[in-house]
Coordinates of C-alpha atoms and ligand atoms in Angstrom, one line a residue:
M28 CA -22.4 -50.7 -0.7
T29 CA -26.0 -50.3 -1.9
E30 CA -27.7 -47.4 -3.7
D31 CA -30.2 -47.2 -0.7
E32 CA -27.3 -45.8 1.3
I33 CA -25.8 -43.7 -1.4
N34 CA -27.2 -40.9 -3.5
L35 CA -25.0 -40.7 -6.6
Q36 CA -26.4 -37.2 -7.5
E37 CA -24.9 -35.8 -4.3
M38 CA -21.4 -37.2 -5.0
S39 CA -18.6 -35.5 -6.9
D40 CA -17.1 -37.1 -10.1
D41 CA -14.0 -38.2 -8.3
E42 CA -16.1 -39.8 -5.5
I43 CA -18.1 -41.7 -8.1
Y44 CA -14.9 -43.0 -9.8
E45 CA -13.7 -44.2 -6.4
L46 CA -17.0 -45.8 -5.7
M47 CA -16.9 -47.6 -9.1
K48 CA -13.5 -49.1 -8.2
E49 CA -14.8 -50.3 -4.9
D50 CA -18.0 -51.7 -6.4
L51 CA -16.2 -53.4 -9.2
Y52 CA -13.8 -55.0 -6.7
D53 CA -16.9 -56.2 -4.8
G54 CA -18.6 -57.5 -7.9
Y55 CA -21.7 -55.3 -7.7
A56 CA -23.0 -55.3 -11.2
E57 CA -26.2 -53.3 -10.8
E58 CA -24.4 -50.5 -8.9
I59 CA -21.7 -50.4 -11.6
E60 CA -24.5 -50.0 -14.2
E61 CA -26.0 -47.1 -12.3
E62 CA -22.7 -45.4 -11.8
V63 CA -21.8 -45.8 -15.5
N64 CA -25.2 -44.3 -16.4
E65 CA -24.7 -41.4 -13.9
M66 CA -21.3 -40.5 -15.4
L67 CA -22.7 -40.7 -18.9
A68 CA -25.5 -38.4 -17.8
R69 CA -22.9 -36.0 -16.5
G70 CA -21.3 -35.8 -19.9
H71 CA -18.2 -38.0 -19.3
E72 CA -16.7 -39.7 -22.4
P73 CA -17.3 -43.4 -22.5
Y74 CA -13.5 -44.0 -22.7
A75 CA -12.9 -41.9 -19.6
I76 CA -15.5 -43.9 -17.7
L77 CA -13.9 -47.1 -19.0
T78 CA -10.4 -46.2 -17.9
N79 CA -11.0 -44.1 -14.8
G80 CA -13.7 -46.4 -13.4
L81 CA -13.8 -49.9 -14.8
V82 CA -10.2 -50.5 -15.9
A83 CA -8.8 -48.8 -12.8
G84 CA -11.0 -51.1 -10.7
M85 CA -10.0 -54.2 -12.6
D86 CA -6.3 -53.3 -12.3
I87 CA -6.7 -53.5 -8.5
V88 CA -8.6 -56.8 -8.9
G89 CA -5.8 -58.1 -11.1
I90 CA -3.1 -57.2 -8.6
D91 CA -4.9 -58.7 -5.7
F92 CA -5.7 -61.9 -7.7
R93 CA -2.0 -62.2 -8.6
D94 CA -1.0 -61.7 -5.0
G95 CA -3.4 -64.3 -3.7
I96 CA -5.7 -61.8 -1.9
L97 CA -8.7 -62.4 -4.2
F98 CA -9.7 -65.9 -5.4
V99 CA -11.5 -67.2 -8.5
P100 CA -15.1 -66.6 -7.3
E101 CA -14.4 -63.0 -6.4
V102 CA -12.7 -62.4 -9.7
L103 CA -15.5 -63.9 -11.6
M104 CA -17.9 -61.6 -9.7
A105 CA -15.7 -58.6 -10.5
A106 CA -15.6 -59.7 -14.1
K107 CA -19.4 -59.9 -14.2
A108 CA -19.6 -56.4 -12.9
M109 CA -17.1 -55.2 -15.4
K110 CA -19.1 -56.9 -18.2
A111 CA -22.2 -55.1 -17.0
G112 CA -20.5 -51.8 -17.3
M113 CA -18.8 -52.7 -20.5
G114 CA -22.2 -53.7 -21.9
I115 CA -23.4 -50.1 -21.6
L116 CA -20.1 -48.6 -22.8
R117 CA -19.2 -51.0 -25.6
P118 CA -21.6 -49.6 -28.3
L119 CA -20.8 -46.1 -27.3
L120 CA -17.0 -46.8 -27.5
A121 CA -17.4 -48.3 -30.9
E122 CA -19.1 -45.0 -32.0
T123 CA -16.5 -42.7 -30.5
G124 CA -13.6 -44.9 -31.7
A125 CA -11.7 -45.3 -28.4
P126 CA -8.1 -46.3 -28.9
K127 CA -7.7 -50.1 -28.8
I128 CA -4.4 -51.5 -27.5
G129 CA -4.6 -54.6 -29.8
T130 CA -6.5 -57.7 -30.8
M131 CA -6.2 -61.2 -29.4
V132 CA -7.7 -64.4 -30.7
V133 CA -7.9 -66.8 -27.8
G134 CA -9.2 -70.4 -27.3
T135 CA -8.8 -73.6 -25.3
V136 CA -7.1 -76.2 -27.4
K137 CA -8.6 -79.3 -29.0
G138 CA -9.7 -82.0 -26.6
D139 CA -10.0 -79.6 -23.6
I140 CA -13.2 -78.2 -22.3
H141 CA -11.8 -76.2 -19.3
D142 CA -12.6 -72.5 -19.8
I143 CA -12.8 -70.7 -16.5
G144 CA -9.2 -69.5 -16.7
K145 CA -9.4 -68.6 -20.3
N146 CA -12.6 -66.7 -19.7
L147 CA -11.0 -64.8 -16.8
T148 CA -8.1 -63.9 -19.1
S149 CA -10.4 -62.8 -21.9
M150 CA -12.3 -60.5 -19.6
M151 CA -9.2 -59.0 -18.0
M152 CA -7.7 -58.4 -21.5
E153 CA -10.9 -56.7 -22.6
G154 CA -10.9 -54.6 -19.5
A155 CA -7.4 -53.5 -20.2
G156 CA -8.5 -52.3 -23.7
F157 CA -7.8 -55.3 -26.0
E158 CA -10.4 -56.5 -28.5
V159 CA -10.8 -60.2 -27.7
I160 CA -12.1 -62.8 -30.1
D161 CA -12.9 -65.8 -27.9
L162 CA -13.1 -69.1 -29.8
G163 CA -14.3 -71.0 -26.7
I164 CA -13.2 -74.5 -26.0
N165 CA -12.0 -77.6 -27.9
N166 CA -10.4 -75.7 -30.8
S167 CA -8.7 -77.5 -33.6
V168 CA -5.7 -76.0 -35.5
E169 CA -8.1 -75.3 -38.3
N170 CA -10.3 -73.2 -36.0
F171 CA -7.3 -71.2 -34.8
M172 CA -6.0 -70.6 -38.3
A173 CA -9.4 -69.6 -39.7
A174 CA -9.8 -67.0 -36.9
I175 CA -6.3 -65.6 -37.4
E176 CA -6.9 -65.3 -41.1
K177 CA -10.3 -63.5 -40.5
H178 CA -9.4 -61.2 -37.6
K179 CA -5.7 -60.6 -38.2
P180 CA -4.9 -60.4 -34.4
E181 CA -1.6 -59.2 -33.0
I182 CA -1.9 -61.9 -30.3
L183 CA -2.9 -65.5 -30.3
G184 CA -3.7 -66.9 -26.8
M185 CA -4.1 -70.6 -26.1
S186 CA -5.2 -72.3 -23.0
A187 CA -4.9 -75.9 -21.8
L188 CA -5.6 -77.5 -18.5
L189 CA -4.7 -81.1 -19.2
T190 CA -1.3 -82.6 -19.6
T191 CA -2.8 -84.6 -22.5
T192 CA -4.0 -81.5 -24.4
M193 CA -1.1 -79.0 -23.8
P194 CA 1.1 -80.6 -26.6
Y195 CA -1.6 -79.5 -29.0
M196 CA -0.3 -75.9 -28.7
R197 CA 2.8 -77.0 -30.5
V198 CA 0.6 -78.2 -33.4
V199 CA -0.9 -74.7 -33.7
I200 CA 2.5 -73.0 -33.6
E201 CA 3.9 -75.4 -36.2
A202 CA 0.9 -74.5 -38.4
L203 CA 1.7 -70.8 -38.0
K204 CA 5.3 -71.5 -39.1
T205 CA 4.1 -73.6 -42.1
A206 CA 1.8 -70.7 -43.2
G207 CA 4.7 -68.3 -42.9
I208 CA 3.0 -66.1 -40.4
R209 CA 4.7 -67.1 -37.1
Q210 CA 6.8 -63.9 -36.9
D211 CA 3.6 -61.8 -37.4
I212 CA 1.8 -63.0 -34.3
I213 CA 2.6 -62.9 -30.6
V214 CA 1.8 -66.3 -29.1
M215 CA 0.9 -66.4 -25.4
V216 CA 0.0 -69.6 -23.6
G217 CA -1.5 -70.4 -20.3
G218 CA -3.1 -73.0 -18.1
A219 CA -2.3 -74.8 -14.8
P220 CA 0.0 -77.6 -16.1
L221 CA 2.1 -75.3 -18.3
N222 CA 5.4 -73.6 -17.3
E223 CA 8.1 -71.3 -18.7
A224 CA 10.1 -74.3 -19.9
F225 CA 7.2 -75.8 -21.9
A226 CA 6.4 -72.4 -23.5
E227 CA 10.1 -72.1 -24.5
E228 CA 10.1 -75.7 -25.8
I229 CA 7.1 -75.2 -28.1
E230 CA 8.5 -71.8 -29.1
A231 CA 5.6 -69.7 -27.8
D232 CA 6.5 -66.1 -27.0
A233 CA 5.3 -66.1 -23.5
Y234 CA 3.9 -68.3 -20.7
C235 CA 1.3 -66.5 -18.6
R236 CA 1.0 -67.8 -15.1
D237 CA -2.4 -66.0 -14.6
A238 CA -4.7 -63.5 -16.2
A239 CA -3.0 -60.5 -14.6
V240 CA 0.4 -61.7 -16.1
A241 CA -1.4 -62.2 -19.4
V242 CA -2.5 -58.5 -19.4
E243 CA 0.9 -57.2 -18.4
T244 CA 2.7 -59.4 -20.9
A245 CA 0.3 -58.4 -23.8
K246 CA 0.8 -54.7 -23.0
R247 CA 4.6 -55.1 -22.9
F248 CA 4.6 -56.9 -26.3
M249 CA 2.3 -54.4 -27.9
K250 CA 4.5 -51.5 -26.7
I251 CA 7.5 -53.2 -28.4
R252 CA 5.5 -53.9 -31.5
R253 CA 4.2 -50.3 -31.8
A254 CA 7.8 -48.9 -31.3
Q255 CA 9.1 -51.3 -34.0
Q256 CA 6.3 -50.1 -36.4
K257 CA 7.1 -46.5 -35.7
A258 CA 10.8 -47.1 -36.4
L259 CA 10.1 -48.5 -39.9
Ligands
LIG2 CO1 -10.8 -80.8 -14.8 N1 -9.0 -81.4 -14.5 N2 -11.1 -82.4 -15.8 N3 -12.6 -80.1 -14.9 N4 -10.3 -79.5 -13.5 C1 -8.1 -80.5 -13.8 C2 -7.3 -79.6 -14.7 C3 -7.2 -81.5 -13.0 C4 -5.8 -80.9 -12.6 C5 -7.9 -82.0 -11.7 C6 -7.1 -83.0 -11.0 O1 -7.1 -84.2 -11.3 N5 -6.4 -82.6 -9.9 C7 -7.1 -82.7 -14.0 C8 -6.0 -82.7 -15.0 C9 -4.9 -83.7 -14.7 C10 -3.9 -83.7 -15.7 O2 -4.0 -83.3 -16.8 N6 -2.7 -84.2 -15.3 C11 -8.5 -82.6 -14.6 C12 -9.1 -83.7 -15.2 C13 -8.4 -85.0 -15.2 C14 -10.4 -83.6 -15.9 C15 -11.1 -84.6 -16.6 C16 -10.3 -85.6 -17.5 C17 -11.9 -85.4 -15.6 C18 -12.7 -86.6 -16.1 O3 -13.6 -86.4 -16.9 N7 -12.3 -87.8 -15.7 C19 -12.1 -83.8 -17.4 C20 -11.5 -83.4 -18.8 C21 -12.5 -82.8 -19.7 C22 -11.8 -82.3 -20.9 O4 -11.3 -81.2 -20.9 N8 -11.8 -83.0 -22.0 C23 -12.3 -82.6 -16.6 C24 -13.4 -81.8 -16.5 C25 -13.6 -80.8 -15.6 C26 -14.9 -80.0 -15.4 C27 -15.8 -79.9 -16.7 C28 -15.6 -80.7 -14.4 C29 -14.4 -78.6 -14.9 C30 -14.2 -77.6 -16.0 C31 -15.3 -76.5 -16.0 C32 -14.9 -75.4 -16.9 O5 -13.8 -75.0 -17.1 N9 -16.0 -74.8 -17.4 C33 -13.1 -79.0 -14.3 C34 -12.4 -78.2 -13.4 C35 -13.1 -77.1 -12.8 C36 -11.0 -78.5 -13.0 C37 -10.2 -77.9 -11.9 C38 -10.7 -78.4 -10.6 C39 -10.1 -76.4 -11.8 C40 -9.7 -75.7 -13.1 C41 -10.0 -74.2 -13.0 O6 -10.9 -73.7 -13.6 N10 -9.1 -73.5 -12.3 C42 -8.7 -78.5 -12.2 C43 -7.9 -78.6 -11.0 C44 -6.9 -77.4 -10.9 O7 -6.5 -76.8 -11.8 N11 -6.5 -77.2 -9.7 C45 -9.0 -79.6 -13.1 C46 -9.3 -72.1 -12.0 C47 -8.7 -71.2 -13.2 C48 -8.9 -69.8 -12.8 O8 -7.4 -71.5 -13.3 O9 -7.6 -72.5 -15.5 O10 -5.4 -72.5 -14.3 P1 -6.7 -71.8 -14.6 O11 -6.4 -70.5 -15.3 C49 -5.5 -69.5 -14.9 C50 -4.1 -69.7 -15.4 O12 -3.8 -71.0 -15.7 C51 -4.0 -68.7 -16.6 O13 -4.9 -67.6 -16.1 C52 -6.0 -68.2 -15.5 C53 -6.5 -67.1 -14.5 O14 -5.5 -66.7 -13.7 N12 -4.5 -69.1 -17.9 C54 -4.2 -68.4 -19.0 C55 -5.4 -70.1 -18.3 N13 -5.6 -70.1 -19.6 C56 -4.9 -69.0 -20.1 C57 -4.7 -68.6 -21.4 C58 -3.9 -67.5 -21.6 C59 -3.3 -66.9 -20.5 C60 -3.4 -67.3 -19.2 O15 -3.8 -67.1 -22.9 C61 -3.0 -66.0 -23.2

């Protein structure tokens, strides 16, 4: 859909939110920017635009990606459109203090330079309302520990795509134990060669088959954690 065919000013709020979901799904970054700006001009709160337009759109992308209807290139396009919209909203959200679900430090482990899946996961987590500190690729245990010390995240995410690098995840988990902070942090791991059994073996909290599962899992863990905090 192009803006040549559509006049945003003539559309109702609900119609624009529907259009945002469609354009996000189709990866139309420029259109998303125009729609975000139109909703801001109409006085909508940045958080409402984020949740009703961008996150709602990304939820559909996540489901279709999980179900094999969308593939990596489409998801990367959608993520790019999401990033374009978030680029406008991010500073405004920081100002208005939109509720954040939680914080995740994430990185690909030492020796491994694959980052497409990790990037997708980071973007989807951001889209779902998490603050994501992305350490990039080839991260040593020292990098992970320094970032945890600095950002105090609720979640640590690790990615590995090689059978030779996946055991490094255990090294990081052992370092968390040695530092006495293993119980304070939710460890989620992902990457093509991993599976549930491996995650269990290295004592991670969860194996995430894909980015959509990562979002669902992180939300579930955060809900439990918040309930536990309330009960104290
Ligand atoms: Co490489 N590579 N690669 N590679 N590469 C694989 C992984 C391989 C399976 C290909 C093959 O041989 N069939 C093989 C590994 C074999 C093994 O370990 N047994 C391999 C190899 C051997 C290598 C090199 C050693 C090749 C060489 O140099 N001889 C080399 C290693 C470099 C290094 O890391 N030190 C290498 C290099 C590369 C490129 C640089 C060319 C490129 C990476 C580009 C980049 O990432 N920027 C590359 C690519 C693209 C691949 C394949 C083809 C595709 C990986 C990918 O991006 N998939 C891959 C084959 C394959 O996996 N089919 C392969 C798409 C992505 C969306 O999926 O990363 O699984 P994935 O992420 C998913 C989930 O796993 C999960 O969610 C994501 C989204 O749904 N997930 C997480 C991932 N991380 C998560 C973290 C989380 C949660 C979920 O945290 C909470």
